[in-house]
Amino acid sequence: RKPMTLPRLAQMHASGEKITMLTCYDAAFASLLDEAGVDILLIGDSLGNVLQGRGSTAPVSLEDMVYHTFCVSRGHKWAWIVADLPFDSYHVSKEEAWKSAAALVKAGAHMVKLEGGGWTAETVRFISERGIPVCVHLGFTPQTVNALGGFKVQGRDEESAARMKRESQEAVEAGAAMLLYEMVPAALAAEITAASPVPVIGIGAGVGTSGQVLVLHDMLNITPGRKPRFVKNFMEGQTSVQAAIKGYVDEVKAGTFPVNEIHGF
Ligand code: KIV
Ligand code: NA
């Protein structure tokens, strides 16, 4: 098996081979997910919720992200590694954004992810022109949950759907090598994916994207409390974590997860 690369991911998008992604925060899981054939490991700032027990991702620091990216990179061999730029690490200037992105790359990330469209295009251009691949997270963006008025599906009306299409185009023109859509109507995500020259990963965005991501602890059913509609418990019927991860990989690759009517909007 060869290490995952950006051209290989682009090829998978072009040929319709589904891309598998899961969040990962430590070396033990990095090794396990790697062995199970997960294509992309995301050190998500969801670690604020999952590992730190916080109510949002906003308090997560760049140092936290660097630490967990380092841990994941130590356990990994093949997967593509994406690390989230946390809240307040890329907003003030593109120079600051570069410094934050570079810190994540030094810790082992291959690509960084940031949230939002429009104003971020300039930042995406600055970072990607200087050699760090960027993924742009659109649709529902957890770092700005307060401005969005809560955990809501985005792109439901015509105006916001049009804005989403425009933002994805702007992101790609600025150099984004990947897009990620969270909680948008399945039909809209499928339309954006079909028009996109770069892979589009979805979470709560239906089966029509180039690939899928879930929060690891959600799909292993160890997150306390109520889970969002788009989560599936992959531990059900399994006797090991390895088998659950393999089940996720198999279902995403086969296009049997997610099911739009059950997990989509
Ligand atoms: O932080 C995270 O886990 C994420 C995924 C939900 C995409 O950004
Ligand atoms: Na995130």
Short mmCIF file of C-alpha atoms and ligand atoms in Angstrom, two decimals:
data_model
loop_
_atom_site.label_atom_id
_atom_site.label_comp_id
_atom_site.label_asym_id
_atom_site.label_seq_id
_atom_site.Cartn_x
_atom_site.Cartn_y
_atom_site.Cartn_z
CA ARG A 1 0.00 0.00 0.00
CA LYS A 2 1.28 3.44 -0.94
CA PRO A 3 0.81 6.54 1.24
CA MET A 4 -2.21 8.62 0.24
CA THR A 5 -1.53 11.70 -1.87
CA LEU A 6 -3.48 14.67 -3.13
CA PRO A 7 -3.41 13.50 -6.79
CA ARG A 8 -4.75 10.09 -5.70
CA LEU A 9 -7.62 11.76 -3.80
CA ALA A 10 -8.39 13.93 -6.84
CA GLN A 11 -8.39 10.79 -8.99
CA MET A 12 -10.81 9.07 -6.61
CA HIS A 13 -13.13 12.07 -6.84
CA ALA A 14 -12.92 12.04 -10.65
CA SER A 15 -13.56 8.31 -10.96
CA GLY A 16 -16.31 8.18 -8.33
CA GLU A 17 -14.40 5.95 -5.91
CA LYS A 18 -15.70 6.97 -2.48
CA ILE A 19 -13.26 8.58 -0.04
CA THR A 20 -13.35 7.52 3.64
CA MET A 21 -12.48 9.95 6.40
CA LEU A 22 -12.81 9.80 10.19
CA THR A 23 -11.70 12.07 12.97
CA CYS A 24 -8.68 10.85 14.93
CA TYR A 25 -6.92 12.37 17.88
CA ASP A 26 -4.23 9.93 19.03
CA ALA A 27 -1.61 7.40 17.92
CA ALA A 28 -3.49 4.25 18.92
CA PHE A 29 -6.53 5.11 16.82
CA ALA A 30 -4.35 6.47 14.00
CA SER A 31 -2.72 3.08 13.68
CA LEU A 32 -6.06 1.26 13.91
CA LEU A 33 -7.80 3.47 11.31
CA ASP A 34 -4.78 3.27 9.05
CA GLU A 35 -4.85 -0.54 9.17
CA ALA A 36 -8.58 -0.52 8.42
CA GLY A 37 -7.89 1.42 5.22
CA VAL A 38 -9.38 4.80 6.14
CA ASP A 39 -8.19 7.24 3.45
CA ILE A 40 -8.11 10.44 5.51
CA LEU A 41 -7.58 11.07 9.23
CA LEU A 42 -8.95 14.40 10.48
CA ILE A 43 -7.60 15.92 13.65
CA GLY A 44 -10.83 17.82 14.14
CA ASP A 45 -11.30 20.65 16.58
CA SER A 46 -14.26 18.49 17.64
CA LEU A 47 -11.63 17.26 20.11
CA GLY A 48 -12.85 20.22 22.17
CA ASN A 49 -16.17 18.43 22.59
CA VAL A 50 -15.01 14.83 22.41
CA LEU A 51 -11.80 14.89 24.45
CA GLN A 52 -12.04 18.10 26.48
CA GLY A 53 -15.75 17.96 27.32
CA ARG A 54 -16.38 21.51 26.19
CA GLY A 55 -19.66 22.84 24.84
CA SER A 56 -18.16 24.15 21.62
CA THR A 57 -15.02 24.11 19.50
CA ALA A 58 -14.24 27.78 20.14
CA PRO A 59 -11.97 27.28 23.21
CA VAL A 60 -9.66 24.81 21.41
CA SER A 61 -6.17 26.28 21.08
CA LEU A 62 -3.60 25.93 18.32
CA GLU A 63 -1.36 24.22 20.91
CA ASP A 64 -4.09 21.61 21.51
CA MET A 65 -4.31 20.98 17.75
CA VAL A 66 -0.54 20.75 17.39
CA TYR A 67 -0.33 18.23 20.24
CA HIS A 68 -3.01 15.92 18.84
CA THR A 69 -1.69 16.24 15.28
CA PHE A 70 1.69 15.13 16.58
CA CYS A 71 0.10 12.14 18.36
CA VAL A 72 -1.79 11.07 15.21
CA SER A 73 1.23 11.45 12.96
CA ARG A 74 3.21 9.13 15.26
CA GLY A 75 0.67 6.33 14.83
CA HIS A 76 0.07 6.67 11.14
CA LYS A 77 1.62 5.16 7.99
CA TRP A 78 -0.62 5.57 4.92
CA ALA A 79 -3.56 7.90 5.42
CA TRP A 80 -3.77 11.55 4.37
CA ILE A 81 -3.66 13.74 7.48
CA VAL A 82 -5.84 16.84 7.75
CA ALA A 83 -5.72 19.10 10.81
CA ASP A 84 -8.24 21.79 11.73
CA LEU A 85 -7.12 25.36 12.11
CA PRO A 86 -8.91 26.24 15.36
CA PHE A 87 -11.07 29.27 16.10
CA ASP A 88 -9.04 32.50 16.32
CA SER A 89 -5.96 31.03 14.61
CA TYR A 90 -6.61 32.27 11.03
CA HIS A 91 -9.05 35.18 11.29
CA VAL A 92 -6.96 38.28 11.90
CA SER A 93 -4.62 38.08 8.92
CA LYS A 94 -3.44 35.71 6.22
CA GLU A 95 0.05 35.89 7.70
CA GLU A 96 -1.26 34.67 11.04
CA ALA A 97 -3.14 31.94 9.20
CA TRP A 98 0.08 30.80 7.50
CA LYS A 99 1.91 30.65 10.85
CA SER A 100 -0.89 28.55 12.35
CA ALA A 101 -1.04 26.26 9.31
CA ALA A 102 2.74 25.83 9.33
CA ALA A 103 2.67 24.81 13.00
CA LEU A 104 0.19 22.02 12.13
CA VAL A 105 2.33 20.88 9.19
CA LYS A 106 5.40 20.77 11.44
CA ALA A 107 3.39 18.54 13.80
CA GLY A 108 2.63 16.13 10.93
CA ALA A 109 -0.41 17.43 9.02
CA HIS A 110 -0.48 17.16 5.20
CA MET A 111 -3.37 19.59 4.82
CA VAL A 112 -5.16 22.12 7.00
CA LYS A 113 -8.89 22.81 7.19
CA LEU A 114 -10.55 26.13 7.92
CA GLU A 115 -14.19 27.15 8.17
CA GLY A 116 -16.24 29.55 6.10
CA GLY A 117 -16.60 31.00 2.64
CA GLY A 118 -16.17 34.47 1.18
CA TRP A 119 -13.63 36.25 3.37
CA THR A 120 -11.50 33.09 3.69
CA ALA A 121 -10.67 32.98 -0.06
CA GLU A 122 -7.79 35.41 0.35
CA THR A 123 -6.40 33.29 3.21
CA VAL A 124 -6.82 30.05 1.25
CA ARG A 125 -4.88 31.59 -1.65
CA PHE A 126 -2.07 32.83 0.61
CA ILE A 127 -1.59 29.47 2.34
CA SER A 128 -2.01 27.20 -0.69
CA GLU A 129 0.24 29.33 -2.94
CA ARG A 130 2.93 28.90 -0.31
CA GLY A 131 2.60 25.14 -0.39
CA ILE A 132 0.16 23.98 2.27
CA PRO A 133 -2.93 22.26 0.81
CA VAL A 134 -6.18 23.63 2.22
CA CYS A 135 -9.61 22.10 2.79
CA VAL A 136 -12.50 24.57 3.16
CA HIS A 137 -15.34 23.58 5.52
CA LEU A 138 -18.67 25.04 4.31
CA GLY A 139 -22.34 24.62 5.12
CA PHE A 140 -22.77 24.36 8.88
CA THR A 141 -19.58 25.69 10.48
CA PRO A 142 -19.35 24.77 14.20
CA GLN A 143 -16.85 27.53 15.07
CA THR A 144 -19.50 30.14 14.20
CA VAL A 145 -22.53 28.33 15.64
CA ASN A 146 -23.63 31.47 17.49
CA ALA A 147 -23.74 33.57 14.34
CA LEU A 148 -25.66 30.80 12.55
CA GLY A 149 -28.36 30.75 15.25
CA GLY A 150 -27.76 27.17 16.40
CA PHE A 151 -27.17 23.71 14.95
CA LYS A 152 -29.12 24.18 11.74
CA VAL A 153 -29.08 22.71 8.26
CA GLN A 154 -27.60 25.26 5.85
CA GLY A 155 -28.55 25.95 2.24
CA ARG A 156 -32.24 25.09 2.59
CA ASP A 157 -33.55 28.17 0.77
CA GLU A 158 -32.66 29.27 -2.71
CA GLU A 159 -30.62 32.27 -1.64
CA SER A 160 -28.34 30.39 0.77
CA ALA A 161 -28.01 27.47 -1.67
CA ALA A 162 -26.84 29.93 -4.33
CA ARG A 163 -24.39 31.46 -1.84
CA MET A 164 -23.04 28.00 -1.03
CA LYS A 165 -22.41 27.23 -4.71
CA ARG A 166 -20.69 30.59 -5.13
CA GLU A 167 -18.54 30.05 -2.02
CA SER A 168 -17.41 26.62 -3.17
CA GLN A 169 -16.38 28.05 -6.52
CA GLU A 170 -14.50 30.92 -4.88
CA ALA A 171 -12.71 28.49 -2.55
CA VAL A 172 -11.56 26.31 -5.45
CA GLU A 173 -10.49 29.35 -7.50
CA ALA A 174 -8.46 30.47 -4.48
CA GLY A 175 -6.67 27.12 -4.48
CA ALA A 176 -8.63 24.90 -2.09
CA ALA A 177 -7.73 21.26 -2.82
CA MET A 178 -10.73 19.85 -0.95
CA LEU A 179 -14.13 20.99 0.26
CA LEU A 180 -16.10 19.69 3.21
CA TYR A 181 -19.84 20.21 3.56
CA GLU A 182 -21.61 19.80 6.88
CA MET A 183 -25.41 19.59 7.27
CA VAL A 184 -26.69 20.67 3.87
CA PRO A 185 -29.49 19.16 1.76
CA ALA A 186 -28.31 15.98 0.01
CA ALA A 187 -29.44 17.26 -3.39
CA LEU A 188 -27.45 20.49 -3.04
CA ALA A 189 -24.29 18.64 -1.92
CA ALA A 190 -24.61 16.22 -4.84
CA GLU A 191 -24.97 19.12 -7.27
CA ILE A 192 -21.94 20.92 -5.84
CA THR A 193 -19.88 17.69 -5.93
CA ALA A 194 -20.76 17.02 -9.57
CA ALA A 195 -19.57 20.51 -10.51
CA SER A 196 -16.45 20.47 -8.31
CA PRO A 197 -12.95 19.87 -9.70
CA VAL A 198 -11.76 18.89 -6.20
CA PRO A 199 -13.04 16.21 -3.78
CA VAL A 200 -16.03 17.14 -1.65
CA ILE A 201 -16.35 15.34 1.70
CA GLY A 202 -19.72 15.34 3.42
CA ILE A 203 -21.11 14.98 6.93
CA GLY A 204 -24.89 15.18 7.04
CA ALA A 205 -24.71 16.04 3.34
CA GLY A 206 -26.06 12.86 1.77
CA VAL A 207 -24.51 10.07 -0.24
CA GLY A 208 -23.76 12.15 -3.34
CA THR A 209 -20.46 13.63 -2.16
CA SER A 210 -16.99 12.28 -3.08
CA GLY A 211 -16.58 10.89 0.42
CA GLN A 212 -17.81 10.85 4.00
CA VAL A 213 -16.56 11.86 7.42
CA LEU A 214 -17.89 11.19 10.92
CA VAL A 215 -16.62 11.98 14.37
CA LEU A 216 -14.92 8.75 15.53
CA HIS A 217 -16.51 8.68 18.99
CA ASP A 218 -19.97 9.26 17.47
CA MET A 219 -19.77 6.32 15.06
CA LEU A 220 -18.34 4.10 17.83
CA ASN A 221 -21.33 5.15 19.96
CA ILE A 222 -19.20 6.30 22.90
CA THR A 223 -20.22 9.97 22.75
CA PRO A 224 -22.61 10.64 25.63
CA GLY A 225 -26.07 12.04 24.93
CA ARG A 226 -28.17 12.39 21.82
CA LYS A 227 -26.42 11.97 18.48
CA PRO A 228 -27.16 14.03 15.37
CA ARG A 229 -29.35 12.49 12.66
CA PHE A 230 -26.40 11.92 10.32
CA VAL A 231 -24.55 9.64 12.78
CA LYS A 232 -24.74 5.88 12.51
CA ASN A 233 -23.63 3.50 15.28
CA PHE A 234 -21.14 1.24 13.52
CA MET A 235 -20.46 -0.77 16.70
CA GLU A 236 -23.92 -2.30 16.46
CA GLY A 237 -23.58 -5.99 15.70
CA GLN A 238 -19.77 -5.86 15.96
CA THR A 239 -17.50 -7.31 18.60
CA SER A 240 -14.47 -5.09 18.07
CA VAL A 241 -13.60 -1.49 17.27
CA GLN A 242 -11.58 -2.77 14.31
CA ALA A 243 -14.65 -4.47 12.84
CA ALA A 244 -16.75 -1.33 13.33
CA ILE A 245 -14.20 0.80 11.47
CA LYS A 246 -13.98 -1.80 8.71
CA GLY A 247 -17.78 -1.74 8.48
CA TYR A 248 -17.72 2.02 8.04
CA VAL A 249 -15.06 1.81 5.32
CA ASP A 250 -16.99 -0.93 3.49
CA GLU A 251 -20.32 0.93 3.66
CA VAL A 252 -18.91 4.26 2.51
CA LYS A 253 -16.99 2.59 -0.33
CA ALA A 254 -20.15 0.72 -1.38
CA GLY A 255 -22.30 3.82 -1.17
CA THR A 256 -24.62 2.18 1.36
CA PHE A 257 -23.78 4.78 4.03
CA PRO A 258 -25.22 7.33 4.36
CA VAL A 259 -28.81 6.67 3.35
CA ASN A 260 -30.31 10.03 2.37
CA GLU A 261 -33.74 9.25 3.82
CA ILE A 262 -32.29 8.20 7.19
CA HIS A 263 -29.11 10.26 7.68
CA GLY A 264 -29.64 13.11 5.25
CA PHE A 265 -31.59 16.34 4.91
O1 KIV B 1 -13.86 18.88 13.92
C1 KIV B 1 -14.44 17.98 13.28
O2 KIV B 1 -14.63 16.85 13.72
C2 KIV B 1 -14.92 18.32 11.94
C3 KIV B 1 -15.77 17.30 11.25
C4 KIV B 1 -17.12 17.25 11.86
C5 KIV B 1 -15.85 17.54 9.80
O3 KIV B 1 -14.66 19.38 11.46
NA NA B 2 -13.81 20.87 12.90
#
